[in-house]
C-alpha cells in the first residue's frame, strides 16, 4: 500500500506543476482546453491524495512498522480510532492531511466555477496550485510520510498519551480545515490582483469560504481550549502559549476581514484594505504553521520539529513579496466609491472594528516573537508572559465587544440623534443597570463589572433586533414562531451574524467569570478529612491504586456534598503509563470535573503517599461551560449564515448569463 | 471632509492608546530569559530579580513532598541550580527533561520558582530510538 501512497504524492506534485503552467498559459492564450486540462489536473490531485491518505491510514491501522511514520506514531496497544488519528499526530502526516484538505477544497472550487469567469478563475486555480506545490514538495522530498526504515522495529514509539483524547483527535483536523480554508479567499484575492478584475466579484464568490474557514478556526480554537482544560490538568484553558497564539492570530485577522468585506459589498469602500487584510490573514496561517513546526519559539506543547523551518520562511517571503508587489502594481486601479461622512456612522464602526482586531493580532504577534526580537536587538532574551497578553488584549477586547453592540445598529453615513436614541437608549439602560446591580451585589472587580455591563448592552441590542423584526412580521398576521423563522431565513447573513455575536457574548462572560472569580484551594488530606470550596464540601475517602495493561493508576475518591445533599463521588487520578515508547510523557493527570451551568468543580490529584494521604488541588471555575455553549452558538450562527437559501440559488442561476454578457462586451 | 478628520483623530487616539498598552504591558511584565551560566555570572545583582531560567533536571534530584513543595536541581551540564517550587507540576516534568522555571534567586542561591514548565527532551523525531532490536520495553514498575 505504501507504494501507492508514494507514487500518488509524487504524481500529485508533478500534476500541480502541470496545472499551474497550463492555467496560466491557458488564460493568457485564451485556450479553453488548456484551462480545462489544468482543472482536471487539480481534481486528479485530490483523488490521488485521497489514495495517499487512504494508504497511509491503512498502514497505520495494520501497524506496518517498516514505515518510519507508522513506527514513530503508533504502537500495538493503540486503539483503532487513535491509529487513524495518528495521521495528524506527526509532522509528515499533518502535512499530507493539509495537502488533502487543500486539494479537496480546490476541487470544490474548480467544480463550482467550471463555467464561470473564464478569464478570472484560472488565476484562482494557479494560485491554489502554487500553494499545493509547496506542501506537496514538502511531503514528497522533505518529510515523506511513506519513508521506509532500513530495518523493521518490533514495536512502534506510540502515540503520546495526552493526545489520546477525543478532543485531540478532532481539534487539529478542525483547525487545519480552518487554516487551509483561508487559502481559498486568498486565491480569489490574488486572482483579482493578477487579472486586474478588482470589482467585488472575487469577494462575492469567496466570502462563504471565508466564513467557512473562520467557523472552523473558531471551533478548532475552542476544541483546543477544551482539550487543554480537560487533559493538561492545570485548571485553565488558555495560556497564551506560542502554539495557541499561532492559531489565534489568523482568527483575529480573519475576523477583521469577514467584517470589512461587508462594507465593500455594501458601500464599495475598503477595497485595498480588504486585499491587505487577506494577505495578512493568509500570511498568519502559514506563519502559525511555521511557528509550531520550526521550534523557533519555545512552547510547552511538544510538537515534532524538523528542518522544514527555513523552507517555510522561504515560502512566507515568497508570498509576501509576490502579493505586495502585485498589489503595488495594481494600486492605482482600485476605485473607492464613497467617503466618510461622520465619526458616528456604521462605516466608522467598521473602521474601528478592523483597527482593533488587527491591533490585537499585532500585539499577540509582537508578544509571541518578543524573545526573538529582543535577542536580535539587545542580545538579551526577554520574554513577555500571559500578564502582557492580558493587559493589552483585555481593553482591546472590551472596546470590540462594545462595538459589537453598536456596529450592527448605527446608521450608515451619519447617525442622527434620533437613530441613536431609537437603537441604543434601551440597551444602554440595560447595560448601566446591570453595572449598578453588580455593584450593589458587592462585586468590586472593575473589569468584571465593565465586561458584564457591556455584555448586557450588546445582548439587549441583539434581542431588540429580533423582537422588532418579529413584531413587524406578526402585525402582518404571522404567528410569532413563523415570523421568527421567516425573519431569520429571509436575511440569513444578518441574523446568523447576530447569533454568532450572542455566542461571543457567552464566551466573553465565561472567560471573565472564570478568570476573575476563580477560587482554589490546595489541601493535604488523610482519610476522613474534609474541606469546603464555595458551596461544596468534599470528604476524602482515600486513595487506591490499580493496574492494567496500559498503566498504573492512583485514584483518590472524594465524596461531594452540596449542603447535606450527596452528589456522588469525584475521582481524580494520576496515571503512569507503563509503555515507555513515547518518551515525552508517561505520566498523566486525569482530573475529576463536575460541570454545571453555574460553575465547574475541578479536582487535581497532585500527589499521594503510601500511607494513604493525598494532596489535592481543587478549583471552582465559575461559568466555564458558557464558553463551550458560546461555541455552539457560533457554529449555529455560522450555519444559518452559510446555509444555501432561496436567494442564493437564484443568484447562482444568474451567474452564467451575467458573465456571458460581460465576456462579449469586453 | 470634517468627518474624515474626526476619524483620523479618533484613529490616532486609538493607536496611541494601544501603543501605550503594549509599552506598559512589556514594561511591567517582561522577564529576562537566562541560561544557567548567565544566571550564575550575574550573581549577586540578579538576586531578587524576576528571571526565567531553563536547564535539564538532574536525574534523581526530584524531591516531591506531599505538602506540595517540590525541590529539584537543574543543570546546563556544568553548573547546578537548586530550585524550590510550589504549584502545579506539569505531567511531562521528570528526570532529565528540560525544565523552565520563573522566579527569583535568593541569597542562599536557591531559586524560588513560581512557574514551572517542562519541555520534552527529544527535538527530532529520531529513528535511533527505534533501532533497539526489541523495540520498546515496558517500563519497570515505579516505586
Short mmCIF file of C-alpha atoms in Angstrom, two decimals, chain A residues 6 368 403 477 494 512 514 518 580 583:
data_model
loop_
_atom_site.label_atom_id
_atom_site.label_comp_id
_atom_site.label_asym_id
_atom_site.label_seq_id
_atom_site.Cartn_x
_atom_site.Cartn_y
_atom_site.Cartn_z
CA UNK A 6 4.39 7.30 -2.53
CA UNK A 368 4.93 35.83 20.64
CA UNK A 403 -18.57 47.89 19.02
CA UNK A 477 -50.64 38.20 10.57
CA UNK A 494 -27.59 39.29 9.22
CA UNK A 512 -14.43 36.83 32.51
CA UNK A 514 -13.74 32.04 35.28
CA UNK A 518 -11.83 31.69 40.35
CA UNK A 580 7.93 3.69 27.54
CA UNK A 583 9.27 9.12 25.99
#
